Amino acid sequence: AQTVTQSQPEMSVQEAETVTLSCTYDTSESNYYLFWYKQPPSRQMILVIRQEAYKQQNATENRFSVNFQKAAKSFSLKISDSQLGDTAMYFCAFVQGGSEKLVFGKGMKLTVNP
Amino acid sequence: GAVVSQHPSWVICKSGTSVKIECRSLDFQATTMFWYRQFPKQSLMLMATSNEGSKATYEQGVEKDKFLINHASLTLSTLTVTSAHPEDSSFYICSAKSASGGTDTQYFGPGTRLTVL
């Protein structure tokens, strides 16, 4: 069974700094997708970034980028120029290609301080 | 694009009553919708997967007679909590996957907070 591990339960960072959130996963499949979702205090789950396993190039969305290390089964999220609005729970998630189910990590609480 | 709504956003009901939660994909068609439950400070727990026009597939340990799911159209799925009890109090979130090919991305609704007195 696939598993997703977020080993850091909580982090805090100063506004404008860069922070990296770690995520590792376990799968024997070669076709899969990885996601980072953000859940702010409103509790709305928001897609931050998506990575296809077959793509070697790391996904980037504005201030958010990932470091996808397929061999190491690592998928970290880097947030540059942190903003107060980045304060949220961040969930790493995995889905096997063709499968319906998202497998979530336990989440990590990020606090951006002014 | 890819907006999912949920209604109501919060509901309080008496023990023994039933509550219906709606999940709608507003700007895309969703062949598959998912229902999750989230306890405080925890991750999302998948309850069931619903495909348009067919019966929902429930995860192990989820009572299908208690949590009735209907996916009558490509834009609407409903979750009915029947004979609700205080232990059913939780945050329920739906998500939808686009019917368009080539994506495995789920888009989430804003959630419904259910409190059973």
CSV table of C-alpha atoms in Angstrom, one decimal:
chain,number,residue,atom,x,y,z
A,1,ALA,CA,0.0,0.0,0.0
A,2,GLN,CA,1.1,3.5,-0.7
A,3,THR,CA,2.0,5.7,2.2
A,4,VAL,CA,2.9,9.4,2.5
A,5,THR,CA,5.0,10.7,5.4
A,6,GLN,CA,5.3,14.2,6.6
A,7,SER,CA,7.8,14.1,9.4
A,8,GLN,CA,7.6,17.7,10.5
A,9,PRO,CA,4.3,18.4,12.4
A,10,GLU,CA,4.9,22.1,12.7
A,11,MET,CA,7.2,24.9,11.4
A,12,SER,CA,7.3,28.6,11.7
A,13,VAL,CA,9.1,31.1,9.5
A,14,GLN,CA,9.5,34.9,9.3
A,15,GLU,CA,7.7,36.8,6.6
A,16,ALA,CA,9.8,37.1,3.3
A,17,GLU,CA,11.9,34.1,4.3
A,18,THR,CA,12.1,30.8,2.4
A,19,VAL,CA,10.9,27.6,3.9
A,20,THR,CA,11.0,23.9,2.8
A,21,LEU,CA,8.4,21.4,3.7
A,22,SER,CA,9.4,17.7,3.5
A,23,CYS,CA,7.4,14.8,2.2
A,24,THR,CA,8.4,11.2,1.4
A,25,TYR,CA,6.2,8.5,-0.1
A,26,ASP,CA,6.4,4.8,-0.7
A,27,THR,CA,5.1,3.1,-3.8
A,28,SER,CA,6.2,0.3,-6.1
A,29,GLU,CA,4.4,1.9,-9.0
A,30,SER,CA,6.0,4.0,-11.7
A,31,ASN,CA,3.0,6.0,-12.8
A,32,TYR,CA,1.7,8.4,-10.2
A,33,TYR,CA,1.0,12.0,-9.3
A,34,LEU,CA,2.0,14.0,-6.3
A,35,PHE,CA,0.3,17.1,-4.9
A,36,TRP,CA,0.7,19.7,-2.2
A,37,TYR,CA,-2.6,21.0,-0.8
A,38,LYS,CA,-2.9,23.9,1.5
A,39,GLN,CA,-5.7,24.2,4.2
A,40,PRO,CA,-5.8,27.7,5.7
A,41,PRO,CA,-7.9,28.5,8.8
A,42,SER,CA,-11.0,28.7,6.6
A,43,ARG,CA,-10.5,24.9,6.1
A,44,GLN,CA,-10.8,25.2,2.3
A,45,MET,CA,-8.4,22.7,0.7
A,46,ILE,CA,-6.5,24.5,-2.0
A,47,LEU,CA,-4.3,22.9,-4.6
A,48,VAL,CA,-0.8,24.4,-4.4
A,49,ILE,CA,1.1,22.4,-6.9
A,50,ARG,CA,1.0,19.1,-8.8
A,51,GLN,CA,3.8,16.9,-10.2
A,52,GLU,CA,3.6,14.0,-12.6
A,53,ALA,CA,6.1,11.2,-11.8
A,54,TYR,CA,7.1,10.8,-15.4
A,55,LYS,CA,8.3,14.4,-15.6
A,56,GLN,CA,11.8,15.0,-14.6
A,57,GLN,CA,11.4,18.8,-14.4
A,58,ASN,CA,10.3,20.1,-11.0
A,59,ALA,CA,6.9,21.8,-11.0
A,60,THR,CA,6.8,25.5,-10.2
A,61,GLU,CA,3.9,27.8,-9.4
A,62,ASN,CA,5.0,31.4,-8.7
A,63,ARG,CA,6.5,31.3,-5.2
A,64,PHE,CA,6.0,27.6,-4.8
A,65,SER,CA,8.3,25.0,-6.2
A,66,VAL,CA,9.0,21.4,-5.6
A,67,ASN,CA,12.1,19.3,-5.4
A,68,PHE,CA,11.1,15.9,-6.8
A,69,GLN,CA,13.6,13.2,-6.2
A,70,LYS,CA,12.0,10.1,-7.7
A,71,ALA,CA,14.7,7.6,-6.7
A,72,ALA,CA,14.6,8.8,-3.1
A,73,LYS,CA,10.8,9.0,-3.2
A,74,SER,CA,11.0,12.5,-1.9
A,75,PHE,CA,8.7,15.5,-2.8
A,76,SER,CA,9.5,18.6,-0.8
A,77,LEU,CA,7.8,22.0,-1.2
A,78,LYS,CA,9.7,25.2,-1.2
A,79,ILE,CA,7.9,28.4,-0.5
A,80,SER,CA,9.9,31.5,-1.4
A,81,ASP,CA,9.2,35.0,0.0
A,82,SER,CA,6.8,33.7,2.6
A,83,GLN,CA,3.7,35.7,3.1
A,84,LEU,CA,1.3,35.9,6.1
A,85,GLY,CA,-1.4,34.3,3.9
A,86,ASP,CA,0.8,31.2,3.6
A,87,THR,CA,-0.1,30.3,7.2
A,88,ALA,CA,-2.0,27.0,6.9
A,89,MET,CA,-1.8,23.3,7.2
A,90,TYR,CA,0.0,21.8,4.2
A,91,PHE,CA,-0.8,18.3,3.1
A,92,CYS,CA,1.3,16.2,0.8
A,93,ALA,CA,-0.7,13.7,-1.3
A,94,PHE,CA,-0.2,10.9,-3.7
A,95,VAL,CA,-2.4,9.2,-6.3
A,96,GLN,CA,-1.5,6.2,-8.4
A,97,GLY,CA,-2.1,6.7,-12.1
A,98,GLY,CA,-5.6,5.4,-12.9
A,99,SER,CA,-6.6,5.1,-9.3
A,100,GLU,CA,-9.3,7.1,-7.7
A,101,LYS,CA,-7.9,7.5,-4.2
A,102,LEU,CA,-5.7,10.3,-2.9
A,103,VAL,CA,-3.4,9.2,-0.1
A,104,PHE,CA,-2.6,12.1,2.3
A,105,GLY,CA,0.2,12.7,4.7
A,106,LYS,CA,-0.7,13.8,8.2
A,107,GLY,CA,-0.1,17.4,7.4
A,108,MET,CA,2.2,20.1,8.6
A,109,LYS,CA,1.2,23.3,10.3
A,110,LEU,CA,3.1,26.3,8.9
A,111,THR,CA,3.0,29.7,10.6
A,112,VAL,CA,4.4,32.7,8.9
A,113,ASN,CA,5.2,35.4,11.4
A,114,PRO,CA,5.3,39.2,10.7
B,1,GLY,CA,-12.0,27.2,-13.1
B,2,ALA,CA,-12.4,23.9,-11.1
B,3,VAL,CA,-14.7,25.3,-8.4
B,4,VAL,CA,-16.5,23.0,-6.0
B,5,SER,CA,-19.2,24.2,-3.7
B,6,GLN,CA,-20.8,22.6,-0.7
B,7,HIS,CA,-24.0,23.4,1.1
B,8,PRO,CA,-24.6,24.0,3.9
B,9,SER,CA,-21.3,25.3,5.2
B,10,TRP,CA,-22.4,24.4,8.7
B,11,VAL,CA,-25.4,22.7,10.3
B,12,ILE,CA,-26.6,21.9,13.8
B,13,CYS,CA,-29.1,19.1,14.3
B,14,LYS,CA,-30.7,17.1,17.0
B,15,SER,CA,-29.7,13.5,17.6
B,16,GLY,CA,-31.7,11.1,15.6
B,17,THR,CA,-32.4,13.4,12.7
B,18,SER,CA,-31.0,13.2,9.2
B,19,VAL,CA,-28.9,15.8,7.5
B,20,LYS,CA,-28.2,16.2,3.8
B,21,ILE,CA,-25.0,17.8,2.4
B,22,GLU,CA,-24.7,18.8,-1.2
B,23,CYS,CA,-21.6,19.0,-3.3
B,24,ARG,CA,-21.6,20.7,-6.6
B,25,SER,CA,-18.9,21.1,-9.3
B,26,LEU,CA,-19.7,24.6,-10.7
B,27,ASP,CA,-17.7,24.9,-13.8
B,28,PHE,CA,-16.8,21.4,-14.8
B,29,GLN,CA,-18.4,17.9,-15.0
B,30,ALA,CA,-17.3,15.4,-12.4
B,31,THR,CA,-17.5,11.8,-13.2
B,32,THR,CA,-16.2,11.0,-9.7
B,33,MET,CA,-16.8,12.7,-6.4
B,34,PHE,CA,-15.3,11.9,-3.1
B,35,TRP,CA,-16.5,12.4,0.5
B,36,TYR,CA,-14.0,12.9,3.3
B,37,ARG,CA,-14.3,13.4,7.0
B,38,GLN,CA,-11.7,15.4,8.9
B,39,PHE,CA,-11.3,15.4,12.7
B,40,PRO,CA,-9.7,18.4,14.4
B,41,LYS,CA,-6.0,18.7,13.7
B,42,GLN,CA,-6.0,15.5,11.6
B,43,SER,CA,-5.7,14.7,8.0
B,44,LEU,CA,-8.6,13.8,5.7
B,45,MET,CA,-10.1,10.4,5.9
B,46,LEU,CA,-11.8,9.1,2.7
B,47,MET,CA,-15.3,7.8,3.4
B,48,ALA,CA,-16.5,6.9,0.0
B,49,THR,CA,-16.0,7.4,-3.7
B,50,SER,CA,-19.1,8.1,-5.9
B,51,ASN,CA,-19.4,7.8,-9.6
B,52,GLU,CA,-22.2,9.4,-11.5
B,53,GLY,CA,-25.1,7.0,-12.0
B,54,SER,CA,-23.7,4.1,-9.9
B,55,LYS,CA,-23.5,3.1,-6.3
B,56,ALA,CA,-20.9,4.6,-4.1
B,57,THR,CA,-17.8,2.6,-3.0
B,58,TYR,CA,-17.4,2.9,0.7
B,59,GLU,CA,-14.1,2.6,2.6
B,60,GLN,CA,-13.7,-0.1,5.2
B,61,GLY,CA,-15.4,0.8,8.4
B,62,VAL,CA,-17.8,3.3,6.9
B,63,GLU,CA,-21.4,2.4,7.4
B,64,LYS,CA,-23.1,2.7,4.0
B,65,ASP,CA,-26.6,2.7,5.6
B,66,LYS,CA,-25.7,5.6,7.8
B,67,PHE,CA,-23.9,7.7,5.2
B,68,LEU,CA,-26.0,7.6,2.1
B,69,ILE,CA,-24.4,8.9,-1.0
B,70,ASN,CA,-26.2,9.8,-4.2
B,71,HIS,CA,-24.4,11.0,-7.4
B,72,ALA,CA,-27.4,11.7,-9.7
B,73,SER,CA,-25.7,14.0,-12.1
B,74,LEU,CA,-22.2,15.0,-13.4
B,75,THR,CA,-22.3,18.1,-11.2
B,76,LEU,CA,-24.0,17.0,-8.0
B,77,SER,CA,-23.4,14.5,-5.2
B,78,THR,CA,-25.2,14.4,-1.9
B,79,LEU,CA,-24.2,12.9,1.4
B,80,THR,CA,-27.0,12.1,3.9
B,81,VAL,CA,-26.1,11.4,7.4
B,82,THR,CA,-29.0,9.3,8.7
B,83,SER,CA,-30.1,9.2,12.3
B,84,ALA,CA,-27.2,11.4,13.3
B,85,HIS,CA,-25.6,11.0,16.7
B,86,PRO,CA,-23.1,13.3,18.5
B,87,GLU,CA,-20.2,11.0,17.4
B,88,ASP,CA,-21.1,12.0,13.8
B,89,SER,CA,-20.2,15.6,14.6
B,90,SER,CA,-17.3,16.4,12.3
B,91,PHE,CA,-16.1,18.4,9.3
B,92,TYR,CA,-17.2,16.8,6.0
B,93,ILE,CA,-15.4,17.7,2.8
B,94,CYS,CA,-16.2,16.7,-0.7
B,95,SER,CA,-14.0,16.7,-3.8
B,96,ALA,CA,-14.5,16.3,-7.5
B,97,LYS,CA,-12.4,14.9,-10.3
B,98,SER,CA,-12.9,16.3,-13.7
B,99,ALA,CA,-14.5,14.2,-16.4
B,100,SER,CA,-11.9,15.6,-18.9
B,101,GLY,CA,-9.2,13.1,-19.6
B,102,GLY,CA,-5.6,13.6,-18.6
B,103,THR,CA,-5.9,14.8,-15.0
B,104,ASP,CA,-5.9,13.0,-11.7
B,105,THR,CA,-6.4,16.2,-9.7
B,106,GLN,CA,-9.2,16.5,-7.1
B,107,TYR,CA,-10.7,19.8,-6.4
B,108,PHE,CA,-12.2,20.4,-3.0
B,109,GLY,CA,-15.3,22.0,-1.6
B,110,PRO,CA,-15.1,24.4,1.3
B,111,GLY,CA,-16.4,21.8,3.8
B,112,THR,CA,-19.5,21.4,6.0
B,113,ARG,CA,-19.2,21.5,9.8
B,114,LEU,CA,-21.8,19.2,11.3
B,115,THR,CA,-22.7,19.4,15.0
B,116,VAL,CA,-25.1,16.9,16.4
B,117,LEU,CA,-26.6,17.8,19.7
